[in-house]
Short mmCIF file of C-alpha atoms in Angstrom, two decimals:
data_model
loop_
_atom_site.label_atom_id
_atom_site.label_comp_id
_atom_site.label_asym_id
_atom_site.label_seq_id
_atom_site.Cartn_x
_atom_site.Cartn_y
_atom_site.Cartn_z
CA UNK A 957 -10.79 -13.63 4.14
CA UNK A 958 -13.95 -11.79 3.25
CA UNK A 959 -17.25 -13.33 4.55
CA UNK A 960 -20.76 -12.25 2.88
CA UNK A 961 -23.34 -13.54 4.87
CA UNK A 962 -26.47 -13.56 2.32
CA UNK A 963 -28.40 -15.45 5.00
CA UNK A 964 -27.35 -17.03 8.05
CA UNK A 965 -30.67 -18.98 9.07
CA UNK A 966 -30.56 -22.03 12.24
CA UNK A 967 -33.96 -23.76 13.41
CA UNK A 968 -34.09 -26.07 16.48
CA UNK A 969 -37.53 -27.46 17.16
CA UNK A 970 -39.45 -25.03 14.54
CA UNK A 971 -38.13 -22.05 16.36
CA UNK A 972 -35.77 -19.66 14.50
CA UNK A 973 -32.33 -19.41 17.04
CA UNK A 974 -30.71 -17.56 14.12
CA UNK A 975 -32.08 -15.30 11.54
CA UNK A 976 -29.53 -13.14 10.32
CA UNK A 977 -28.57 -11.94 6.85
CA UNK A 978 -26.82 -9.18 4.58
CA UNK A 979 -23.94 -8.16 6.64
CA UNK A 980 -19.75 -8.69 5.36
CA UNK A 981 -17.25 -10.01 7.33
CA UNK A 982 -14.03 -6.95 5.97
CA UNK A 983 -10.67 -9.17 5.30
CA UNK A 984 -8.28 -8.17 7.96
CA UNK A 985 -10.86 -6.84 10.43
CA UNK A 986 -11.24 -7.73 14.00
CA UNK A 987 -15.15 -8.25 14.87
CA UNK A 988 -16.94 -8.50 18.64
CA UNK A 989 -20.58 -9.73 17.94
CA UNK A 990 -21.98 -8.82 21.13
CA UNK A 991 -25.58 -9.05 22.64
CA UNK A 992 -27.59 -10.97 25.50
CA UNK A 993 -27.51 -14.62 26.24
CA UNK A 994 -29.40 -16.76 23.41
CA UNK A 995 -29.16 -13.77 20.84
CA UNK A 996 -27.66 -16.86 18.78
CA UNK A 997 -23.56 -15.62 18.85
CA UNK A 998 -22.31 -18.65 19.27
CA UNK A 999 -24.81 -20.12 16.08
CA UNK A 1000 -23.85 -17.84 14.06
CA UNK A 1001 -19.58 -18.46 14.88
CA UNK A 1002 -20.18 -21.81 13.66
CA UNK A 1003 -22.21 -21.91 11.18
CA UNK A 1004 -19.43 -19.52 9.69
CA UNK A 1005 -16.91 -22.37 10.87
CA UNK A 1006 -18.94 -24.93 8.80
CA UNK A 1007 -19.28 -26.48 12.11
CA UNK A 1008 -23.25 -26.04 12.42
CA UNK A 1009 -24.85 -27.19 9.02
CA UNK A 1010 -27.85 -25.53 7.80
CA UNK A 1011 -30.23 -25.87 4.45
CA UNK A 1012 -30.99 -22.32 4.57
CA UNK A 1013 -27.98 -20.22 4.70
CA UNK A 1014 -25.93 -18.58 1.77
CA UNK A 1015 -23.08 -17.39 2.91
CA UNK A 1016 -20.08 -16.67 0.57
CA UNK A 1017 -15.88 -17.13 1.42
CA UNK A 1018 -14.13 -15.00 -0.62
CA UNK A 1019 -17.11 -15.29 -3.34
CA UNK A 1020 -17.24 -19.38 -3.14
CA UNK A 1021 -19.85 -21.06 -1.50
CA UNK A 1022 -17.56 -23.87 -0.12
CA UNK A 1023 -16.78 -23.74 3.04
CA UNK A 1024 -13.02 -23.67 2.98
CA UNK A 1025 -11.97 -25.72 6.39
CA UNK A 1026 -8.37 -25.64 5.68
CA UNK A 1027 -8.42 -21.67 6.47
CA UNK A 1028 -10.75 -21.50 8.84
CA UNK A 1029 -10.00 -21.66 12.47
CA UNK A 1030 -12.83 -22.10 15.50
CA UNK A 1031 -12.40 -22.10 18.93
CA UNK A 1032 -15.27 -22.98 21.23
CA UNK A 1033 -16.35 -21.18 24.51
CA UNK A 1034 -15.20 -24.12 26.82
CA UNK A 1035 -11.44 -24.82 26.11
CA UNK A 1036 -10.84 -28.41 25.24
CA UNK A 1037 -7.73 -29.79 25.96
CA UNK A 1038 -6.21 -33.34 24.89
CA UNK A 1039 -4.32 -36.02 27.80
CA UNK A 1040 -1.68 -34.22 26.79
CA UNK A 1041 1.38 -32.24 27.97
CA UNK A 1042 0.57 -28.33 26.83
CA UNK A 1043 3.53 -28.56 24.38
CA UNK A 1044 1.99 -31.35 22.39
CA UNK A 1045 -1.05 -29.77 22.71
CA UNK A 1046 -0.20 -26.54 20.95
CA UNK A 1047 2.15 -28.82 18.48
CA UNK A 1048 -1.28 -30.46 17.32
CA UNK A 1049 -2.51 -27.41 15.46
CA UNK A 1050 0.84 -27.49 13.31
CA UNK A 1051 2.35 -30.67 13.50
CA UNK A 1052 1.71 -31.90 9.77
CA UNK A 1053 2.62 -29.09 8.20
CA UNK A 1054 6.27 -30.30 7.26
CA UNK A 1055 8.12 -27.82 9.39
CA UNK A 1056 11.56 -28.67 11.30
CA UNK A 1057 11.02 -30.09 14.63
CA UNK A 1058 13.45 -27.48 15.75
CA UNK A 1059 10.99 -25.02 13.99
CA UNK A 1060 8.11 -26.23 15.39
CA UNK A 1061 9.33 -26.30 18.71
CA UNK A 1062 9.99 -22.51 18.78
CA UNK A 1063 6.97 -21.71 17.24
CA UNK A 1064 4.97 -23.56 20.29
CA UNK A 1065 7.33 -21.74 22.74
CA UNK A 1066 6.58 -18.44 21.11
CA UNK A 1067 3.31 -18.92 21.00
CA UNK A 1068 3.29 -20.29 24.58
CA UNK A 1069 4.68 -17.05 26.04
CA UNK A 1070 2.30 -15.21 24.21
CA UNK A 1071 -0.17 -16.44 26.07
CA UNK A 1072 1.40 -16.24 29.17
CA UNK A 1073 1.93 -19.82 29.59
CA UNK A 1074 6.00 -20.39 28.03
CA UNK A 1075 6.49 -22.17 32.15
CA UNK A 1076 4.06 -24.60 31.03
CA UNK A 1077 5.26 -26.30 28.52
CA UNK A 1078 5.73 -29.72 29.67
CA UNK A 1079 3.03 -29.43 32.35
CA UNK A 1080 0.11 -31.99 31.98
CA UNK A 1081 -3.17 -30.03 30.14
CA UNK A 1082 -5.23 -31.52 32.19
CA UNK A 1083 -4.10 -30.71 35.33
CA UNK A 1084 -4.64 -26.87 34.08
CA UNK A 1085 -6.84 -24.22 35.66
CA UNK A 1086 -10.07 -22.85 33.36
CA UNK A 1087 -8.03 -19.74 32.70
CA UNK A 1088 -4.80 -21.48 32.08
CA UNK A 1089 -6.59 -23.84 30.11
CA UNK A 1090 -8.46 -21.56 27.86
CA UNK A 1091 -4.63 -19.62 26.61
CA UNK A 1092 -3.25 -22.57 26.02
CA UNK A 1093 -6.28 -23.19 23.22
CA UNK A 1094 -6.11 -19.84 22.18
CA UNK A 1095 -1.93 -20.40 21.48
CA UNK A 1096 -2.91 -23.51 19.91
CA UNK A 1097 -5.90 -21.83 17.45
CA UNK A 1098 -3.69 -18.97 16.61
CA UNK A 1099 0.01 -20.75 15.96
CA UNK A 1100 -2.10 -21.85 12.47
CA UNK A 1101 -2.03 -18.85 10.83
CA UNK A 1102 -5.26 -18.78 9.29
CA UNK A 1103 -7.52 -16.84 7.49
CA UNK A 1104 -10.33 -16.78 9.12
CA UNK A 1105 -10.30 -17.27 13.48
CA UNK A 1106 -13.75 -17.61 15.56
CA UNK A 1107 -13.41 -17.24 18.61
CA UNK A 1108 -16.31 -17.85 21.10
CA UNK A 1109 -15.73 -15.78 24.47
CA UNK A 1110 -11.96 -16.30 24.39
CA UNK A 1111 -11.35 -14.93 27.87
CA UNK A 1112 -14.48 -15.67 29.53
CA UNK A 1113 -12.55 -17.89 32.01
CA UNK A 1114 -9.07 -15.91 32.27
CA UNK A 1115 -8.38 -12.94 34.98
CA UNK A 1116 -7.68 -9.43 33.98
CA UNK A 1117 -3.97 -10.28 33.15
CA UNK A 1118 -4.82 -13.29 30.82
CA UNK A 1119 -7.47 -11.30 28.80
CA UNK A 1120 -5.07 -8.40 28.22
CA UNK A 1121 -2.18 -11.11 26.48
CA UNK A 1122 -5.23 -12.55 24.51
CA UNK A 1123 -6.27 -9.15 23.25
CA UNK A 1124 -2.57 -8.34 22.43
CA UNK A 1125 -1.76 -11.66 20.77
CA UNK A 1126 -4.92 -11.34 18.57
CA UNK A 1127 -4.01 -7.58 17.60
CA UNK A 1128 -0.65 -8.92 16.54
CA UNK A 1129 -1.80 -11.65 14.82
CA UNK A 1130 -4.31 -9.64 13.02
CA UNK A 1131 -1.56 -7.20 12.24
CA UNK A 1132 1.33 -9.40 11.00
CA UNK A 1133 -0.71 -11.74 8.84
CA UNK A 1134 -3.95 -9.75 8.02
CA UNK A 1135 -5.93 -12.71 9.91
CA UNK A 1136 -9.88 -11.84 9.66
CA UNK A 1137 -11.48 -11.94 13.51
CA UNK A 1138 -14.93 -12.97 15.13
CA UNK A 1139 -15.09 -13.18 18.72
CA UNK A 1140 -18.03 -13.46 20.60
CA UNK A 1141 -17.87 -11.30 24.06
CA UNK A 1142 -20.03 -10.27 27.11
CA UNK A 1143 -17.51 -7.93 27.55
CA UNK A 1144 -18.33 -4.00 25.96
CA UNK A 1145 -14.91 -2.91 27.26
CA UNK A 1146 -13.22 -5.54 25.57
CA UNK A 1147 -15.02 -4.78 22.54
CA UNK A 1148 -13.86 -1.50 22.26
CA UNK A 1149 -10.22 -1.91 22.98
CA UNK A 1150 -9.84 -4.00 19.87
CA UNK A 1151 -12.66 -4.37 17.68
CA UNK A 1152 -12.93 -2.36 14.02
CA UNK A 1153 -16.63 -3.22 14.49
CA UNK A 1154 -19.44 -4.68 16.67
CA UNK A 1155 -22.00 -6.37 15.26
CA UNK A 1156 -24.96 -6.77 18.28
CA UNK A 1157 -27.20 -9.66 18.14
CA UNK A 1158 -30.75 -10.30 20.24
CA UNK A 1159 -32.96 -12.72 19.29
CA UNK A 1160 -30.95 -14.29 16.64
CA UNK A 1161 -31.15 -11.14 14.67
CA UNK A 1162 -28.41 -8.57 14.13
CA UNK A 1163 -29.99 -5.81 15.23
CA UNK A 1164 -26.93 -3.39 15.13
CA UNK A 1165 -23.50 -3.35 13.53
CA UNK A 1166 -21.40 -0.44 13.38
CA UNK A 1167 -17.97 0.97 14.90
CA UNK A 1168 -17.30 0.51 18.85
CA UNK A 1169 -17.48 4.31 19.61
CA UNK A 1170 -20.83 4.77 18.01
CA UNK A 1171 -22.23 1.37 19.16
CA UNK A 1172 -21.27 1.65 22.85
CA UNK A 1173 -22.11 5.58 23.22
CA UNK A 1174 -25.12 6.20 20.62
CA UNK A 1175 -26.64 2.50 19.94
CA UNK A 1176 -29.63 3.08 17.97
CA UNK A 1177 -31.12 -0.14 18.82
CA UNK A 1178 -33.19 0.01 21.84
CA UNK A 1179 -32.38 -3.46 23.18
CA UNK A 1180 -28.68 -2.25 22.49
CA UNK A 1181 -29.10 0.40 24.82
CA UNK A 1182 -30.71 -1.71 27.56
CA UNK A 1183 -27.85 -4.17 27.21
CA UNK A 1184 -25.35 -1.53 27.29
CA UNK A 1185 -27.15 0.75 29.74
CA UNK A 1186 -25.13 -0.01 33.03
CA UNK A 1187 -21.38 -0.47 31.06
CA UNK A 1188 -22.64 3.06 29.32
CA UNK A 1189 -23.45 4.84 33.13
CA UNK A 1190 -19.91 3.29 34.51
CA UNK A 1191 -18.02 4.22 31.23
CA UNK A 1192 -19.47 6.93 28.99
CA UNK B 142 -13.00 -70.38 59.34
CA UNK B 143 -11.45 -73.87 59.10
CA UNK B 144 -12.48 -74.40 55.92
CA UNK B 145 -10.70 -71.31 54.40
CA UNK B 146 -7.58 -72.26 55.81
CA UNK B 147 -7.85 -75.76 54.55
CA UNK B 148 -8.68 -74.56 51.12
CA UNK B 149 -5.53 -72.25 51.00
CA UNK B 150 -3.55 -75.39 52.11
CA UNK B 151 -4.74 -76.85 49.85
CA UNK B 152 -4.21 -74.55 47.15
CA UNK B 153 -0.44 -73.91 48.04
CA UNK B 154 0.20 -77.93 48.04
CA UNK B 155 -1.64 -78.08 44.79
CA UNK B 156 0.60 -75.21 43.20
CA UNK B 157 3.89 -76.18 45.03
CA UNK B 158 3.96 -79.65 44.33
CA UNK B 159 2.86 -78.91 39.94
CA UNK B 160 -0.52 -80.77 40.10
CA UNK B 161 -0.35 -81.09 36.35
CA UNK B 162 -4.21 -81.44 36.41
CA UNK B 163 -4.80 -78.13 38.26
CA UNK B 164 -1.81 -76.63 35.82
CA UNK B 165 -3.49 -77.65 33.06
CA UNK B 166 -6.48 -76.45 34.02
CA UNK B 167 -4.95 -72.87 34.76
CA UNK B 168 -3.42 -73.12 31.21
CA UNK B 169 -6.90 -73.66 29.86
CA UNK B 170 -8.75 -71.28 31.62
CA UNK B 171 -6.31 -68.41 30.64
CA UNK B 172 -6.15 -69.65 26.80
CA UNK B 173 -10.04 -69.25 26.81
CA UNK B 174 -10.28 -66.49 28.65
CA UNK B 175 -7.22 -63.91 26.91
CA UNK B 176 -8.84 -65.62 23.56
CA UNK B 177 -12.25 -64.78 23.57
CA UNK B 178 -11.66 -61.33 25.53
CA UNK B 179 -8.87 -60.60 22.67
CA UNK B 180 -11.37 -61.54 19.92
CA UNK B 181 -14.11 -59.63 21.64
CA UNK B 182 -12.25 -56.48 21.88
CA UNK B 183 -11.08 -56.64 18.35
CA UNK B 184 -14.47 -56.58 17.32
CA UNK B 185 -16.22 -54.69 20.03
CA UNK B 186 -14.33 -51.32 20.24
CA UNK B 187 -13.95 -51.03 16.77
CA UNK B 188 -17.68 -51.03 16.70
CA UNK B 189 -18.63 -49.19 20.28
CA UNK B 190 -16.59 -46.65 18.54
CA UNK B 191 -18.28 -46.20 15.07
CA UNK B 192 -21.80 -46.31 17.12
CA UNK B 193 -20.65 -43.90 19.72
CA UNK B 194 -19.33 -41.72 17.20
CA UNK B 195 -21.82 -41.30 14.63
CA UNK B 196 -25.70 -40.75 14.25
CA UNK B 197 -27.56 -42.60 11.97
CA UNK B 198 -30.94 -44.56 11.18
CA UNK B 199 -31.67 -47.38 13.31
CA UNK B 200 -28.75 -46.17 15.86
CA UNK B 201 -31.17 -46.25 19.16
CA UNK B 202 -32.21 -49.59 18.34
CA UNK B 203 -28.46 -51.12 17.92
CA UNK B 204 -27.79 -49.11 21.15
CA UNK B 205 -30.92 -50.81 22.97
CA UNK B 206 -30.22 -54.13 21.29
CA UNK B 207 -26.62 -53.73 22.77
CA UNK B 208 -27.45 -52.81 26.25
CA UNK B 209 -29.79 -55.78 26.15
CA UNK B 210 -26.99 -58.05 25.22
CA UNK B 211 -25.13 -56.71 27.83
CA UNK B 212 -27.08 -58.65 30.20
CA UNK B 213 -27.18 -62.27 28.14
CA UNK B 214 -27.41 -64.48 30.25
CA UNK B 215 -24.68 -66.92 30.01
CA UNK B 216 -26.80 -70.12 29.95
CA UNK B 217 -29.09 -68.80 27.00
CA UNK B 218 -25.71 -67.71 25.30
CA UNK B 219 -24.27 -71.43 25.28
CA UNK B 220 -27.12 -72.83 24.47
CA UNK B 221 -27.51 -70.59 21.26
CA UNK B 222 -23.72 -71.69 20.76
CA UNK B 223 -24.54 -75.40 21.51
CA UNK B 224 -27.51 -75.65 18.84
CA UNK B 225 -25.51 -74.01 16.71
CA UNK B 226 -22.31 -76.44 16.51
CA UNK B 227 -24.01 -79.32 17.54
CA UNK B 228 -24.34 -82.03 14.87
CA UNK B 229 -27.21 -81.42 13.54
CA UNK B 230 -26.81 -77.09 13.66
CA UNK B 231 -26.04 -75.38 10.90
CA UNK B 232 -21.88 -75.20 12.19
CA UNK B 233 -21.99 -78.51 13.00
CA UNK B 234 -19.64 -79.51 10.60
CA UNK B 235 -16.64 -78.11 12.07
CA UNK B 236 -16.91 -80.38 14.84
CA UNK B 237 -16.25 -77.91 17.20
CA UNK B 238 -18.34 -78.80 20.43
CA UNK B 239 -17.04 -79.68 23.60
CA UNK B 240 -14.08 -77.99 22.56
CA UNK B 241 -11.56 -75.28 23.37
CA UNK B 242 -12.92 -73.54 20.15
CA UNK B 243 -16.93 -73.86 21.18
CA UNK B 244 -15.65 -72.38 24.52
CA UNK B 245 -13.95 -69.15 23.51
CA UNK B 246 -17.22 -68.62 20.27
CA UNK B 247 -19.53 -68.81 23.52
CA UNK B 248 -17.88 -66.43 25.62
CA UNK B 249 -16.89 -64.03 22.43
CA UNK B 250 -21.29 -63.65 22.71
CA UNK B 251 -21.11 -63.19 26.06
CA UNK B 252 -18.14 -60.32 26.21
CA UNK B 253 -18.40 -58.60 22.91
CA UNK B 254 -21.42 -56.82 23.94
CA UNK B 255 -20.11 -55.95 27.33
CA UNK B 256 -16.89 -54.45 25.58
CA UNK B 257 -18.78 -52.81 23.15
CA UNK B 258 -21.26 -51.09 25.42
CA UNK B 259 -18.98 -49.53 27.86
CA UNK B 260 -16.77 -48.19 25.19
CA UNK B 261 -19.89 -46.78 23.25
CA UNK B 262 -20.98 -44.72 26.45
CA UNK B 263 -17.34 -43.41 26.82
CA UNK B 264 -17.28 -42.50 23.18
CA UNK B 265 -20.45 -40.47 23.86
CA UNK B 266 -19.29 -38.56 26.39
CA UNK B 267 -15.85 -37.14 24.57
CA UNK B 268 -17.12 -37.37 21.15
CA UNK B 269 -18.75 -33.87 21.37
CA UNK B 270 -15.75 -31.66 22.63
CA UNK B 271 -12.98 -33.96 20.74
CA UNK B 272 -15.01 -33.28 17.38
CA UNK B 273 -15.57 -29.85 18.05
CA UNK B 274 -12.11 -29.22 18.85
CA UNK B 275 -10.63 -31.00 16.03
CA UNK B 276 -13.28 -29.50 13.25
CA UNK B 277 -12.37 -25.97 14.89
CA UNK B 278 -8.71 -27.06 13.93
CA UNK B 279 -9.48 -28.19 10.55
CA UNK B 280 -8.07 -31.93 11.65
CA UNK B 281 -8.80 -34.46 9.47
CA UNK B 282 -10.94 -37.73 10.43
CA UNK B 283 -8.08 -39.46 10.86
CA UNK B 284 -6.23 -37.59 13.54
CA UNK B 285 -9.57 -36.88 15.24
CA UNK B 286 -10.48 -40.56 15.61
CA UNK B 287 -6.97 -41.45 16.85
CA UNK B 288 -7.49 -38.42 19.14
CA UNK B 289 -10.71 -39.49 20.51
CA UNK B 290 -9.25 -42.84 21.46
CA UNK B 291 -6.66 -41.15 22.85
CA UNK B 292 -8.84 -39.51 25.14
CA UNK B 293 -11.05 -42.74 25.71
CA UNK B 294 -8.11 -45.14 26.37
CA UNK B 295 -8.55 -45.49 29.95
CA UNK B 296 -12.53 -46.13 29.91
CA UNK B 297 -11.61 -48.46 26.79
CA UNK B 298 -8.80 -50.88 29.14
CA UNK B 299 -11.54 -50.47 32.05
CA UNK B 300 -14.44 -51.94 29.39
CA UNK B 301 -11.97 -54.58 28.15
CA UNK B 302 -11.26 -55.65 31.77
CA UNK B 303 -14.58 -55.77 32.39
CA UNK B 304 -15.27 -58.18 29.57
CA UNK B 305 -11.99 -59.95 30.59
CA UNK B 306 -13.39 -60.13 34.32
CA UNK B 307 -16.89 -62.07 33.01
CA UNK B 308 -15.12 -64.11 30.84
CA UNK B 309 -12.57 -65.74 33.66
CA UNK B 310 -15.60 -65.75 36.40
CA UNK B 311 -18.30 -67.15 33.22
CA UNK B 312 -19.19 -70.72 34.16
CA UNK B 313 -22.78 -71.51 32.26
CA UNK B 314 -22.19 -71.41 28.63
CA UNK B 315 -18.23 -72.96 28.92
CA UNK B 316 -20.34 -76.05 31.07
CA UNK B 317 -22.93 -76.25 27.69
CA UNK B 318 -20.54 -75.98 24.94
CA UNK B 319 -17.41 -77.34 26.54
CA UNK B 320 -19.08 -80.42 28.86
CA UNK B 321 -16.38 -80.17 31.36
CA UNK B 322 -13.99 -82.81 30.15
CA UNK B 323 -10.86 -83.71 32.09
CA UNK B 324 -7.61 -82.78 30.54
CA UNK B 325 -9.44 -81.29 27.37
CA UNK B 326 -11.94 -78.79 28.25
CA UNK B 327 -12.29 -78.21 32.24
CA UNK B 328 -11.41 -74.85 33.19
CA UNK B 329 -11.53 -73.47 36.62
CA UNK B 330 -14.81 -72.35 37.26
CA UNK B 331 -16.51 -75.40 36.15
CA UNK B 332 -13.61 -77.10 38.00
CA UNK B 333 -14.75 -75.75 41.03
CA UNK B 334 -18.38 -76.82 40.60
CA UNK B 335 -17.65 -79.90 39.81
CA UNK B 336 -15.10 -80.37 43.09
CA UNK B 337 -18.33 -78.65 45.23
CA UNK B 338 -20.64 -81.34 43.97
CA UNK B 339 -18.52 -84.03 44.63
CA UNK B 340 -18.02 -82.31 48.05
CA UNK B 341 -14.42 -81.83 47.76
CA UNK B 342 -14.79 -78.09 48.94
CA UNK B 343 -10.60 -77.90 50.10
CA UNK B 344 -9.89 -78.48 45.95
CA UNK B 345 -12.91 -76.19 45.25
CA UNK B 346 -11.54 -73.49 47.19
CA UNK B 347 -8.11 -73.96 46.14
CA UNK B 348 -9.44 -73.48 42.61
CA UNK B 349 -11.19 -70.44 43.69
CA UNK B 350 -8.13 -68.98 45.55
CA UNK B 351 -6.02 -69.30 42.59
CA UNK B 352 -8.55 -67.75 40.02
CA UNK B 353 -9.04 -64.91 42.30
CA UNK B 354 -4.66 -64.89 42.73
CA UNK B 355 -4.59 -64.79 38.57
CA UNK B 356 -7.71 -62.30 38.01
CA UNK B 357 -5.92 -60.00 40.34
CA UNK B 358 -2.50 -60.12 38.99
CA UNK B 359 -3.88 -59.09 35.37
CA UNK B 360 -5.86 -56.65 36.68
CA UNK B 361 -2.78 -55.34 38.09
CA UNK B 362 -0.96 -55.82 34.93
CA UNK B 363 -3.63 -53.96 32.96
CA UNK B 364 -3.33 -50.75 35.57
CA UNK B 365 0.92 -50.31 34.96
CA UNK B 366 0.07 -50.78 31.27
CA UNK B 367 -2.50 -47.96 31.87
CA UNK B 368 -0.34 -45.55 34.11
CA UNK B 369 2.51 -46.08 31.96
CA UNK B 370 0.82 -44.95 28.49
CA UNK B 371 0.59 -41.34 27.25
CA UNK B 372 0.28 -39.66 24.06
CA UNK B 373 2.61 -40.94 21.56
CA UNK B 374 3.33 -37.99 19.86
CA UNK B 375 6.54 -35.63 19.27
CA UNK B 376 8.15 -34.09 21.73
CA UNK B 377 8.67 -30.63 22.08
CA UNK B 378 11.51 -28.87 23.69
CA UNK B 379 11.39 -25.58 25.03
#
């Protein structure tokens, strides 16, 4: 899905937490908006969900104003999980689609081991660790198939391990069905592994969007480079 | 000391030998008591749940009005009731006071607000992730409100049981509306304050004893029912 953001604009309290504007979201591109805390990443991930409403911003899906729900997928920063078992769990996101059970079932599994997680199946969600917890929602988000996923700081919680099958399963994903990424990250490395492009926020501005190897080792910005500086002297 | 064991003498004679008075006074008290905390609950989660789960105009004043309810106290409750059906109130014409009826209408007062506030404040405190979660899915309202009850079914059995609990232990408003009337509207509680003012305090007790016996075995009750609940969904096999 392409995503033309003619202004992306969020007030709280008469102050301006997002002011961004003129910047496309490719179709089939994979997209790490980066930057400091309260640069407004997580605003602007849902306002593009549809999630956050706001009078002022034009933003376009696919050329249509109308935010279409049905194809967009958003997963917040702190993994919620239903009373469930993790099976049912992940079966939410696909259960009314009209699929066999016997379908359905593998997909879940599939999608389960994915993530790391196929032992946990019929183990109770709740009784899951932040990590553990935070896979199992990102199985569940991405066993939809759609267009559009936003992701916000997919694996902040998980160990090295976890955020390594996240990044794979999203690079599939994005391969096999052309699936259009956002993720928010804190994370440069992560970025660079498997982002087309970083788009850097501060302030609620975009203040820099461009490819990972020119953003990470020549950002232009200078509140880029201060953000980047100590990644840059361990990395570059 | 003495008096304690007398009472639960009492109490087990009373039971063993099928006092039909003090059975039918048990009947009675759990009629009024499942009714009006059945009736209450019908009406009160339905609408702790559209207040928790929505904002609107005029929402912190419901919630306030609520909360103030919450605390009625059961006196001023019956004698709203008791105006209301007497003869010459504006229900009056149903004939209903000093009835079963006028009995479980007071109490439905008393508990609907209780039941309706407690579920309310557990609404508000999974509303925001469930909604977020379900909207990120593209779920419709549907399947997120079932979920969110879902998630607020224990907190919802624990406000109901609360309402249930000041229902069976309510004595004021039943004593207004109902007047207490042998074989027609005494119930335990004002039971036992009648047997304490005529200073038969071995039947009181007895009374007591066995409202305490019967609270605790639905409590009880309500817990398996609890414990024994989970998502009815599909299953899925590995």
């Amino acid at each position: 899905m392409r995503v033309e953001v003619l202004k992306a604009e969020k007030k709280v309290g008469g102050r301006k937490i997002l002011d961004a504007s003129d910047f496309t979201i490719e179709s089939g591109r994979i997209y790490a908006v980066m930057g400091p805390n309260g640069a407004g990443k997580t605003t602007l991930l849902r306002i593009l969900a549809g999630i956050e409403q706001s009078a002022f911003s034009q933003i376009l899906y696919d050329g249509s104003e109308l935010v279409p729900r049905d194809k967009i997928a958003y997963m917040t920063q702190s993994a919620y999980l239903f009373d469930t078992t993790v099976g049912k769990n992940v079966l939410l996101g696909i259960e009314d689609e009209g699929a066999s059970e016997e379908e359905m079932n593998r997909a879940v599994s599939d999608s389960l081991r994915k993530v790391g997680m196929e032992g946990f199946l019929e183990a109770k969600a709740k009784s899951l660790s932040g990590g553990e917890a935070q896979r199992v929602a990102l199985a569940r988000i991405l066993i939809m198939k759609k267009d559009l996923v936003l992701l916000d700081e997919p694996s902040s919680a998980t160990d090295i391990k976890g955020a390594e099958l996240i990044e794979e399963y999203i690079q599939e994903v994005n391969k096999n069905e052309r699936t259009t990424f956002v993720f928010t990250t804190h994370n440069p490395s992560q970025a660079q592994r498997i982002a087309d492009e970083i788009i850097f926020m501060n302030s609620g501005k975009i203040t820099e969007k461009g490819v990972p190897s020119r953003i990470l080792n020549k950002p232009e910005n200078e509140e880029t480079e201060r953000f980047l500086r100590n990644w840059r002297i361990a990395n570059v | 000391m003495i008096g304690i064991t007398k009472g639960l003498m009492e109490a087990w004679r009373l039971i063993s030998t099928f006092d039909s008075e003090i059975y039918g006074i048990i009947g009675l008290s759990l009629i009024v008591t499942l009714s009006s905390t059945v009736l209450s609950a019908l009406l009160a989660v339905p609408l702790g749940v559209l207040i928790g789960s929505n904002n609107f105009k005029g929402k912190n004043i419901i919630v306030r009005t609520i909360n103030t309810l919450m605390g009625l106290p059961p006196v001023v409750a019956g004698l709203i009731v008791y105006l209301l059906l007497s003869r010459t109130g504006p229900l009056g014409y149903f004939g209903l006071l000093f009835s079963p009826g006028a009995m479980v209408i007071a109490q439905v007062c008393i508990v609907t607000p209780i039941i309706a506030g407690l579920t309310m404040a557990s609404i508000r405190l999974k509303i925001k992730p469930v909604k977020e979660t379900c909207q990120g899915m593209g779920l419709s309202k549907g399947k997120t409100t079932r979920l969110l009850l879902h998630e607020c079914r224990y907190p919802i059995i624990s406000a109901v049981m609360a309402g249930y609990g000041r229902a069976i232990s309510e004595v004021g408003a039943i004593m207004l509306v109902g007047g207490n009337i042998q074989f027609k509207t005494r119930v335990m509680t004002t039971a036992i304050v009648l047997e304490t003012g005529k200073g038969n305090y071995g039947k009181a007790l007895a009374l007591g004893i066995i409202l305490l016996v019967i609270s605790f075995a639905i409590n009880w009750l309500i817990h398996s029912v609890q414990e024994g609940k989970s998502y009815e969904g599909r299953s899925v096999k590995g």
